[in-house]
CSV table of C-alpha atoms in Angstrom, one decimal:
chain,number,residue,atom,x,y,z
A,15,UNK,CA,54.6,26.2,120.3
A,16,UNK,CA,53.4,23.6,117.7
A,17,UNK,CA,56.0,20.5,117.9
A,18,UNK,CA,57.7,20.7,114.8
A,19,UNK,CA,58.3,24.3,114.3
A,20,UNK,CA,61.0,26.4,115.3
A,21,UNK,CA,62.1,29.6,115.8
A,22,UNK,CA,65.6,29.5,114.0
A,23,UNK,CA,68.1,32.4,114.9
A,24,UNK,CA,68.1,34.1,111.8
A,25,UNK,CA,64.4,35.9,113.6
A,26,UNK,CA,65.8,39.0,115.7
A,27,UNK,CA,65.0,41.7,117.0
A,28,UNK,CA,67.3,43.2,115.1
A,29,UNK,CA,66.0,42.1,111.2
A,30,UNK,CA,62.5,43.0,112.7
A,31,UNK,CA,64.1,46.6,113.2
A,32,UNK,CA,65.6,46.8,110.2
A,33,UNK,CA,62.7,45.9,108.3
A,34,UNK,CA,60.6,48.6,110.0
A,35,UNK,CA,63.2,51.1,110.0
A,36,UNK,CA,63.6,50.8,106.0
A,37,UNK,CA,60.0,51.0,105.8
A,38,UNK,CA,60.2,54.7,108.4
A,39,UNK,CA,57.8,53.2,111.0
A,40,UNK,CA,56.7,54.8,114.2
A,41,UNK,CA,57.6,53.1,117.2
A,42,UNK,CA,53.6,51.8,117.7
A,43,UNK,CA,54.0,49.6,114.8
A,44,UNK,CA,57.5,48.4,115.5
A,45,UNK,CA,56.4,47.3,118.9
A,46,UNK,CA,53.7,45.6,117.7
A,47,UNK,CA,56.1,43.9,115.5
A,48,UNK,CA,58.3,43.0,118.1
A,49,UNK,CA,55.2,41.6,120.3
A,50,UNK,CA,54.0,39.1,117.5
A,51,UNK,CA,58.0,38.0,117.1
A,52,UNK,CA,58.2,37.3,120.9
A,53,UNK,CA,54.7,35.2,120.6
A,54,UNK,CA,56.0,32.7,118.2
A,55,UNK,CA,57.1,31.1,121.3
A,56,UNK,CA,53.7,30.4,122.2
A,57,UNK,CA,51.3,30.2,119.9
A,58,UNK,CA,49.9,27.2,117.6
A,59,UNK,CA,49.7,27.0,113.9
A,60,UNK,CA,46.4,27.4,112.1
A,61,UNK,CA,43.5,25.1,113.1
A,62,UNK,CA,43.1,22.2,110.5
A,63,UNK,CA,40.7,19.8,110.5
A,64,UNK,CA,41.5,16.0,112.6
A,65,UNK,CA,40.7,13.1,112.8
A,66,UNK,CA,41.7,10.6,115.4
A,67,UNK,CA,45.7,9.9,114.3
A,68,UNK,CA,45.2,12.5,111.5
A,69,UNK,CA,45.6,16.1,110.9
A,70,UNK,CA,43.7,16.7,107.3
A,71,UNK,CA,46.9,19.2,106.4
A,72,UNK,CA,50.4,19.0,108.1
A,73,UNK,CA,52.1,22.2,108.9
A,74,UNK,CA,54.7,21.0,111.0
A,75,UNK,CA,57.0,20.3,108.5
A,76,UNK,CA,57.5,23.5,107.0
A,77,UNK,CA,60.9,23.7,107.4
A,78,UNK,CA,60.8,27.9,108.1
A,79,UNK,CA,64.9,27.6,108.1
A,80,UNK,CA,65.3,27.8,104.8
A,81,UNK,CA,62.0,29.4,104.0
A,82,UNK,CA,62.3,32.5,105.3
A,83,UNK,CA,65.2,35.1,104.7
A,84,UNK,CA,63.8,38.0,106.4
A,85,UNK,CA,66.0,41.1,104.8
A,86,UNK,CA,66.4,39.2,101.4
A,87,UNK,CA,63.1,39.4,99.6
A,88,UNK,CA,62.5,40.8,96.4
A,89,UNK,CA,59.2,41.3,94.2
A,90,UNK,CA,57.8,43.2,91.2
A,91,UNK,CA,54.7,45.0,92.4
A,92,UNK,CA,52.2,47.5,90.7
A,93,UNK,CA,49.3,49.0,92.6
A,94,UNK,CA,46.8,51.3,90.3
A,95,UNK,CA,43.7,52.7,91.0
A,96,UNK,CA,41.4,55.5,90.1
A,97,UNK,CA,42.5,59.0,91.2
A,98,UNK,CA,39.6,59.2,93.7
A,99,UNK,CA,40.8,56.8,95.7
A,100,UNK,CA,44.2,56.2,97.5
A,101,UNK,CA,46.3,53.3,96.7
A,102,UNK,CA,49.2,53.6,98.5
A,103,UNK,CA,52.4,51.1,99.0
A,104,UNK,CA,53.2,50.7,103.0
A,105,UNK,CA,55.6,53.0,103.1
A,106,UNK,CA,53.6,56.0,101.4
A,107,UNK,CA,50.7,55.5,103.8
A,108,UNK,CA,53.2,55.3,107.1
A,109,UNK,CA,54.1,58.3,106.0
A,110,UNK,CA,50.8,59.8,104.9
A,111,UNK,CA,48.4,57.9,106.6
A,112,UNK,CA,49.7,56.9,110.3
A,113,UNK,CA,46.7,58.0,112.1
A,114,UNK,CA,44.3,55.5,109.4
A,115,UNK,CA,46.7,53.0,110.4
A,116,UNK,CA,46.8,52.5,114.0
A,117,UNK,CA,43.0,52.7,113.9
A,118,UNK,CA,42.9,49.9,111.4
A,119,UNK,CA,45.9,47.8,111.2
A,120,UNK,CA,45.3,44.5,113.2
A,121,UNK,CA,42.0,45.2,113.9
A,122,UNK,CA,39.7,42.5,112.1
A,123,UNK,CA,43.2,40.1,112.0
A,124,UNK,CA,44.6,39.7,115.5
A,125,UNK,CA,48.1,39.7,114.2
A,126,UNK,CA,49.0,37.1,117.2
A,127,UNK,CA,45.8,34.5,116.2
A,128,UNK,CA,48.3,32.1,115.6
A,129,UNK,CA,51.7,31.1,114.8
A,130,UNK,CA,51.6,32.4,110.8
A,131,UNK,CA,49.3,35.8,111.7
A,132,UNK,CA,52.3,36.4,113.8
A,133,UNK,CA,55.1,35.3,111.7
A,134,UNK,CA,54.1,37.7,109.1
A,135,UNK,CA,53.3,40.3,111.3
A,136,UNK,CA,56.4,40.7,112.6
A,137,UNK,CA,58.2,40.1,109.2
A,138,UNK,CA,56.3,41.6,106.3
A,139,UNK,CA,57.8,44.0,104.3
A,140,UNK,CA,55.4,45.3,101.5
A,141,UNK,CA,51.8,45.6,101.4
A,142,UNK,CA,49.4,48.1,100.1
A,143,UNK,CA,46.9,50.5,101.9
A,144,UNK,CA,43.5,51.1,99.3
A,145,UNK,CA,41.3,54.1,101.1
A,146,UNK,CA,37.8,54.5,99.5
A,147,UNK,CA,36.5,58.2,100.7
A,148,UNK,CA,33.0,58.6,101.2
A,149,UNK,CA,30.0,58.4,98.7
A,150,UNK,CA,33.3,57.4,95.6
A,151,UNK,CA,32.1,54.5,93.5
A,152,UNK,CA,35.7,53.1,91.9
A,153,UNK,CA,36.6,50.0,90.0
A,154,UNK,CA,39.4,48.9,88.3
A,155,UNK,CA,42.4,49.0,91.6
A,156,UNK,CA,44.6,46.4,90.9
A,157,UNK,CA,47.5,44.6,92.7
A,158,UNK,CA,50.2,42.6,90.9
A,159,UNK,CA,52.8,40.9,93.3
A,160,UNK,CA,55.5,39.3,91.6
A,161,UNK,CA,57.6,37.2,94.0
A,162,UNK,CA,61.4,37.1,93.7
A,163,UNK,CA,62.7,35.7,96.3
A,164,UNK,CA,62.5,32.8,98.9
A,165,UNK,CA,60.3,34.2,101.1
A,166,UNK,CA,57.7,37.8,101.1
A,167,UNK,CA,55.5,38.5,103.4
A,168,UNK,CA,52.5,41.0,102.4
A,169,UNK,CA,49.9,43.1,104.0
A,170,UNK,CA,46.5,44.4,102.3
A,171,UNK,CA,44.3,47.1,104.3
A,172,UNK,CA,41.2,48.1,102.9
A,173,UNK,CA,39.1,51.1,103.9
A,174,UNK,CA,35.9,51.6,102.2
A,175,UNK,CA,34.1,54.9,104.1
A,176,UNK,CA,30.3,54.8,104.5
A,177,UNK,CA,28.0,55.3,101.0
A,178,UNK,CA,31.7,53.6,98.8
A,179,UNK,CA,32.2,51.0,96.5
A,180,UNK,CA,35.1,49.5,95.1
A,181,UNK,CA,36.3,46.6,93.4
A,182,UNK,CA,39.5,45.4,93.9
A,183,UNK,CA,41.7,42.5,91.9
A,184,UNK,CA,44.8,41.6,93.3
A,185,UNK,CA,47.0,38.7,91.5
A,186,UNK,CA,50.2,36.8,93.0
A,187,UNK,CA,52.6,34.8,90.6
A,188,UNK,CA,56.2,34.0,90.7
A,189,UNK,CA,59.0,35.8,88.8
A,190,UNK,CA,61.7,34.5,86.8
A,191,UNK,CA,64.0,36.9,88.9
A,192,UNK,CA,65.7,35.5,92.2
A,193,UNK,CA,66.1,31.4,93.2
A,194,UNK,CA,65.6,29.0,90.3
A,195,UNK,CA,62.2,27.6,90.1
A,196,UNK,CA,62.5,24.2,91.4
A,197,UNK,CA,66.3,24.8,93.7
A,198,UNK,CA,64.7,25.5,96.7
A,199,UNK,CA,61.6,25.6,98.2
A,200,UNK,CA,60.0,29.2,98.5
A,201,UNK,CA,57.5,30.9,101.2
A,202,UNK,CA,54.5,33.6,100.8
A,203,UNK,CA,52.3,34.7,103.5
A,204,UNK,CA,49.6,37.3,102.8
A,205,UNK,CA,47.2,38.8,105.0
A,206,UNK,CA,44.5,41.2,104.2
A,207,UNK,CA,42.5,43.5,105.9
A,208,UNK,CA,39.0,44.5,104.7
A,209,UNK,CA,36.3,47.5,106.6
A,210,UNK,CA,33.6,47.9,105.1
A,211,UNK,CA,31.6,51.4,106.3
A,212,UNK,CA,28.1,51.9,106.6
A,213,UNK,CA,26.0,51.3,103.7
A,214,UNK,CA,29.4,50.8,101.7
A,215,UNK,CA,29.9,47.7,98.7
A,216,UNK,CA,33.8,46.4,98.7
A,217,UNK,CA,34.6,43.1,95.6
A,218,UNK,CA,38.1,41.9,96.4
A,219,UNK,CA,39.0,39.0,94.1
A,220,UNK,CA,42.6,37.1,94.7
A,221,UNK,CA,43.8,35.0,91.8
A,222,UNK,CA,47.1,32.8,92.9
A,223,UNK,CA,49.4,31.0,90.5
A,224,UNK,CA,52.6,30.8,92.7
A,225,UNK,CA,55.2,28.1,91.3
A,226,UNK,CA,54.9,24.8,92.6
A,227,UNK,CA,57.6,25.2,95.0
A,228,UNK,CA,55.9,27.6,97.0
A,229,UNK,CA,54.0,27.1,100.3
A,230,UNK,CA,51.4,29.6,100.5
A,231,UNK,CA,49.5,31.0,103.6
A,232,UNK,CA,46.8,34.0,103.5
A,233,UNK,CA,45.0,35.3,105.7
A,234,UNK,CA,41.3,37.9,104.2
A,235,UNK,CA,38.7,38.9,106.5
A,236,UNK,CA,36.6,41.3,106.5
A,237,UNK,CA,34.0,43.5,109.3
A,238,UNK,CA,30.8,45.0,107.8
A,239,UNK,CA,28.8,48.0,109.2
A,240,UNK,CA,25.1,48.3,108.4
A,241,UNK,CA,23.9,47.8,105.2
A,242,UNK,CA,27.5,47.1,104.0
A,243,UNK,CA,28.7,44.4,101.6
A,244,UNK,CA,32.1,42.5,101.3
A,245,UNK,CA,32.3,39.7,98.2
A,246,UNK,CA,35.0,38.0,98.1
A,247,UNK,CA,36.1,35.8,94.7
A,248,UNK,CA,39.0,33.2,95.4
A,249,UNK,CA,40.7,31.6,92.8
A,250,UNK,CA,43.7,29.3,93.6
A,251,UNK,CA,45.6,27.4,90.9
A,252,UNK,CA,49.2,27.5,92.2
A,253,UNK,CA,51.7,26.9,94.7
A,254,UNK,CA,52.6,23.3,96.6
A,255,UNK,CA,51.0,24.1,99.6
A,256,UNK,CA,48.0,26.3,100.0
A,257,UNK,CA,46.4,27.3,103.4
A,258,UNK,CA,44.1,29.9,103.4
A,259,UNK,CA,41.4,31.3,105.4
A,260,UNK,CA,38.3,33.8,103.6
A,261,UNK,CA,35.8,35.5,105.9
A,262,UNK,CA,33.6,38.1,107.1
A,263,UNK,CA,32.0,39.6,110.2
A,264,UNK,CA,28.8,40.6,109.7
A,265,UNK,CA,28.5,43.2,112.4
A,266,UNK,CA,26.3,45.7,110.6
A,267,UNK,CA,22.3,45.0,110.3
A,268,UNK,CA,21.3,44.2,107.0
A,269,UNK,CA,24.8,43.4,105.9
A,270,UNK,CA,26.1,40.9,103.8
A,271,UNK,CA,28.9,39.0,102.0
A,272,UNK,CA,29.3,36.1,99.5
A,273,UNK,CA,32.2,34.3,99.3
A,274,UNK,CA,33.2,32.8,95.9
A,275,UNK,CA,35.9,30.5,95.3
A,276,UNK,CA,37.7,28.2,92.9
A,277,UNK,CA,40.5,25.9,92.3
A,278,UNK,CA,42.6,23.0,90.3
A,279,UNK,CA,45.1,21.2,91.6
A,280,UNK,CA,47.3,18.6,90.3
A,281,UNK,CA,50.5,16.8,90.5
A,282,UNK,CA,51.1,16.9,94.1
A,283,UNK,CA,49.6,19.8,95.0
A,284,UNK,CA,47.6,20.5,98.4
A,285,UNK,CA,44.6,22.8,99.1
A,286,UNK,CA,43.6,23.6,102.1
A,287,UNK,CA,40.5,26.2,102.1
A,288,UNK,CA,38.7,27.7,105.1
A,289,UNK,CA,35.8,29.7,104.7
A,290,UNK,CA,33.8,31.3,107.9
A,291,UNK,CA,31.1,33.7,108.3
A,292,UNK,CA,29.8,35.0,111.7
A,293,UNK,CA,26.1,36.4,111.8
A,294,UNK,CA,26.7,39.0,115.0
A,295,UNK,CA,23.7,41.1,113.7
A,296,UNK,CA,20.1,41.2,112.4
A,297,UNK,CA,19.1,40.7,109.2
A,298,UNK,CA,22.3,39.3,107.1
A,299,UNK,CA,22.9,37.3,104.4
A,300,UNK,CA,25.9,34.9,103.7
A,301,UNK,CA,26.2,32.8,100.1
A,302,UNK,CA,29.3,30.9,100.6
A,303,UNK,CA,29.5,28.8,97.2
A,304,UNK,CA,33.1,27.0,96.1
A,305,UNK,CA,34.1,24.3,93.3
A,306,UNK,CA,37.3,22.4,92.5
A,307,UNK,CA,38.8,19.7,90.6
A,308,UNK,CA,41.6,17.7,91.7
A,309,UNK,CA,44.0,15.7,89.5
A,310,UNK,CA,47.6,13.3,89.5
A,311,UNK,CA,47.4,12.7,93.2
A,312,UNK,CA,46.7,16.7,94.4
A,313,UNK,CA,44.6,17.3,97.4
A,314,UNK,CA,41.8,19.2,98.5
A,315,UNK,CA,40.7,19.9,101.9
A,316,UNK,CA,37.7,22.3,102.6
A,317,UNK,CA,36.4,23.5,105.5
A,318,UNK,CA,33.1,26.3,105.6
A,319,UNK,CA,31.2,27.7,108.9
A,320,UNK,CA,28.4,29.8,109.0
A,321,UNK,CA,28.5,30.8,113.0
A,322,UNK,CA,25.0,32.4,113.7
A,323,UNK,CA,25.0,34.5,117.3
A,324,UNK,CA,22.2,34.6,119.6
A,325,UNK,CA,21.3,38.5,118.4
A,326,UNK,CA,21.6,37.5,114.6
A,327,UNK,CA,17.6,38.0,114.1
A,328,UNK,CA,16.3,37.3,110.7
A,329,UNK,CA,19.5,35.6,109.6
A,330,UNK,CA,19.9,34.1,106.0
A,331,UNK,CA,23.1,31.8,105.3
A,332,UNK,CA,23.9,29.1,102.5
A,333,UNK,CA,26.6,27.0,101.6
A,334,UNK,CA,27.7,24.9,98.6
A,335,UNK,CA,31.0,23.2,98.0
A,336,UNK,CA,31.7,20.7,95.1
A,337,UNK,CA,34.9,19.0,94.2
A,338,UNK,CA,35.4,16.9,90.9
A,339,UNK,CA,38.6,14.7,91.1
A,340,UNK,CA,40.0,13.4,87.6
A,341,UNK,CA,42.1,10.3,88.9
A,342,UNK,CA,41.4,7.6,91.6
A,343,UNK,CA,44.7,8.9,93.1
A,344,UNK,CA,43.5,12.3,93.7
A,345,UNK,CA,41.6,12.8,97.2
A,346,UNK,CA,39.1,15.3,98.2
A,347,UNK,CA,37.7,16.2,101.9
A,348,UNK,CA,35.0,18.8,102.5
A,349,UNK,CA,33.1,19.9,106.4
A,350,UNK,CA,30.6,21.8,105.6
A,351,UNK,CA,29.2,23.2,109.6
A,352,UNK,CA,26.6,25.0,110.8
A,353,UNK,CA,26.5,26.7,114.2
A,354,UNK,CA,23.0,28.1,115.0
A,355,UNK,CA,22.7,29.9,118.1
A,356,UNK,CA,19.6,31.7,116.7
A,357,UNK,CA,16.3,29.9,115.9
A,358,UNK,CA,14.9,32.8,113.3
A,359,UNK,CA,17.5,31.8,110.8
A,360,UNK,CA,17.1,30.1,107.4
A,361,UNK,CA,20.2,28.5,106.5
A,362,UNK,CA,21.5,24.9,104.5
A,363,UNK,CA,25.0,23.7,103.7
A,364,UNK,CA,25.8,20.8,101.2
A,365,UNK,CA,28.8,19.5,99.7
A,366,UNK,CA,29.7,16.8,97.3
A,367,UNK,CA,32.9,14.7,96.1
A,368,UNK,CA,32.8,12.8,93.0
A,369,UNK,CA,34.0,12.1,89.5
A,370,UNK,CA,33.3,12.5,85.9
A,371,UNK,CA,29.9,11.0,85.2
A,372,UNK,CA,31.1,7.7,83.1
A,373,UNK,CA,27.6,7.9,81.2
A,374,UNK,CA,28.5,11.9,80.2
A,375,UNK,CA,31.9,11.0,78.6
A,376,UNK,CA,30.6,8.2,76.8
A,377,UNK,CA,27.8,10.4,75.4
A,378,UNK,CA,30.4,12.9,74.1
A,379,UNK,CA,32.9,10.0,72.9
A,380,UNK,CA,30.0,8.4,70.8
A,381,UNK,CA,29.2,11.8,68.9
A,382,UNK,CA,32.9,12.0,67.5
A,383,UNK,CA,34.7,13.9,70.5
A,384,UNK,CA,38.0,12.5,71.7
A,385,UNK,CA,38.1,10.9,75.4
A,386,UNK,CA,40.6,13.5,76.4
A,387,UNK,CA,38.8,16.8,74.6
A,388,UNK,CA,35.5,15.3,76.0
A,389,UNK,CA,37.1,15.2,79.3
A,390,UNK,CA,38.2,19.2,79.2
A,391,UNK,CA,34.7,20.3,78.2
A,392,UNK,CA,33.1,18.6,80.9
A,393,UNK,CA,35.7,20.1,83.2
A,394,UNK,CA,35.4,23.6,81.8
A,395,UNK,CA,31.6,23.2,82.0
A,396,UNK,CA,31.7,22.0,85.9
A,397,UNK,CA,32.9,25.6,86.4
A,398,UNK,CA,30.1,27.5,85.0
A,399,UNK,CA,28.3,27.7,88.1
A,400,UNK,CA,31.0,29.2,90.2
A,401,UNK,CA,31.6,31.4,87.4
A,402,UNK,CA,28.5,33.1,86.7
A,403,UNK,CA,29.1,34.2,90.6
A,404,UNK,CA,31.8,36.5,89.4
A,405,UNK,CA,30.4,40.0,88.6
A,406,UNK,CA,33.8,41.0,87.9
A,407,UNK,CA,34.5,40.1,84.0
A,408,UNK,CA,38.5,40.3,83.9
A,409,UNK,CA,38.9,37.9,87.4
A,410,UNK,CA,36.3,35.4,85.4
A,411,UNK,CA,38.4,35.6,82.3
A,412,UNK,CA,41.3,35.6,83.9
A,413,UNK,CA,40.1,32.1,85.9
A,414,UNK,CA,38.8,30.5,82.6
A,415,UNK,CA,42.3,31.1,80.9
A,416,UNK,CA,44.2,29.8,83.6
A,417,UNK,CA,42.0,26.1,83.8
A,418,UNK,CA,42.3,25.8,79.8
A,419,UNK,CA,45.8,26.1,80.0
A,420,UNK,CA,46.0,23.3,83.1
A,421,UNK,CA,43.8,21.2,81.0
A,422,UNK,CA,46.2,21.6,77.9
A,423,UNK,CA,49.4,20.7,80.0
């Protein structure tokens, strides 16, 4: 195991077995529980980007003692959909959908990858199951997940049969329930889940705003069958720590994803975004596009892959990351990478780091507009291009509210 982390005593067996008993598990899933708790003994955290004498984000200091309480965790969620398709909590589809599950559940995200897959595998306690029968176009499912508590681990499984669509918007914040903001620090860990069937169209946007005490880990990757389609729209605002991987197997000929993300930090705040997509088959198409600011003395790490295999014929992948930081204290790191094991590929990557163009503010500045309003609308407008890549209006609005009210702060 990873120097630095531990597995304290208050992880049983026994909480595991609560957990899954209050929850009316078969004995498939609780061993597969118990399997990923018995790993944590082995297995490494999350691969971050190093240097020589430098890893780009430290995990080894999560101090998982006080960050995670097991039995104790508490959250306001609501989970609404249209009546064709089935949004279920965890418990509902245990007990409706069992057969759905073992297929699917740890499928796409080996829940022993690493030390954090595992962690919350063994230890998650509310999630939601959204099953898309065939040929049903719905919009509009929603997740709200409130945290409550210190710590609340969370599982998303999506199911989209062949000739679906859905969109799906799913939005983590902290409550004013549970630990005072700022007392301790808190722990969420998310992992999601996404199949897309045969000729079948899934939009999953993610919108965090955890408190600024909270260490964040997530985990979204998708599998595509032919002709299928997984967007995924990323927007991450919140939290102290944030380490989160978005991805998608392209399995299915003539498949394709686009990943879309976005994010501001400031203060002290640390990003740390991983975006992959594996070509395994012929004909797909990856657009991997992210921007960010960074202000105070927050940090941004980004790391994007677009893995072409040997059979990937006729393979089209792009990439584009761009991070504005505000102050010189502020840092920003980006590796963009291509691996090409397939010469009938067209494919770029390109990423840039900079500042506010000196010559743009003074423009504004000279036509009447304050230095810090001038500042804001330049900021506001650096977004545009990430946000015309959202089809879905109430994620884009919801993005654009959250970075005016940052800028107001």
């Amino acid at each position: 195991m990873s120097a630095g982390t531990e597995l304290h005593a208050n992880l049983t067996d026994a909480q595991v077995r609560e957990i899954s008993d209050d929850l009316g598990e078969p004995e498939w899933l609780l061993e597969t529980r118990l399997e990923a708790l018995e790993a944590l003994e082995e297995l490494e955290m999350p691969d971050v980007i190093r240097t020589p004498g430098r890893d780009w984000t430290n995990l080894h200091d999560l101090d998982f003692e006080t960050l995670v309480d097991p039995l104790n965790w508490a959250e306001n969620k609501d989970q609404e959909g249209p009546d064709d398709v089935e949004v279920l909590s965890w418990a509902e589809a245990v007990d409706e959908r069992e057969a759905l599950l073992k297929e699917e559940f740890g499928s796409i995200v080996d829940p022993q990858e690493n030390y954090l897959t595992a962690l919350s595998t063994a230890l998650f306690s509310t999630g939601t199951v959204i099953y898309v029968p065939e040929g049903v176009d719905a919009e509009d499912v929603t997740i709200r997940t409130e945290m409550n508590s210190r710590s609340l681990f969370n599982y998303t499984l999506v199911v989209a049969e062949e000739s679906s669509s859905v969109t799906i918007l799913e939005r983590q914040s902290t409550g004013t329930e549970g630990p005072a903001r700022g007392d301790e620090d808190r722990y969420y860990s998310g992992i999601v889940e996404v199949d897309a069937g045969e000729n079948s169209s899934v939009q999953y946007g993610s919108l965090q705003n955890l408190s600024a005490d909270t260490y964040n880990f997530t985990t979204k990757r998708g599998r595509t069958d032919t002709y299928a389609s997984i967007d995924w729209i990323e927007g991450n605002l919140g939290s102290k720590l944030t380490k989160t991987g978005t991805s998608t197997i392209l399995e299915g000929d003539g498949s394709e994803t686009k990943i879309v993300g976005a994010f501001f930090g400031h203060d002290d705040q640390h990003f740390d975004l991983d975006v992959k997509v594996w070509h395994r088959a012929e004909h797909t198409t990856a657009d991997l596009v992210t921007r960010g600011v960074t202000d105070d003395v927050a940090r941004s790490v980004y790391e994007g892959v677009q893995d072409v295999g040997s059979d990937a014929w006729d393979t089209s992948s792009y990439q584009r990351e761009n991070t504005l930081m505000l102050s010189d204290e502020s840092e920003a790191d980006a590796s963009p990478k291509l691996i090409i094991n397939n010469h009938d590929t067209e494919a770029s990557h390109s990423a840039t780091v900079g500042q506010i163009d000196e010559e743009d503010l003074l423009y504004m500045t000279s036509r009447g507009i304050s230095p810090r309003a001038a500042r804001n609308m330049l900021v506001e407008g650096f977004f545009v291009p990430v946000l015309e890549e959202i089809a879905v209006e109430e994620f884009r609005e919801d993005v654009e509210e959250l970075v005016a009210a940052r800028l107001r702060e």
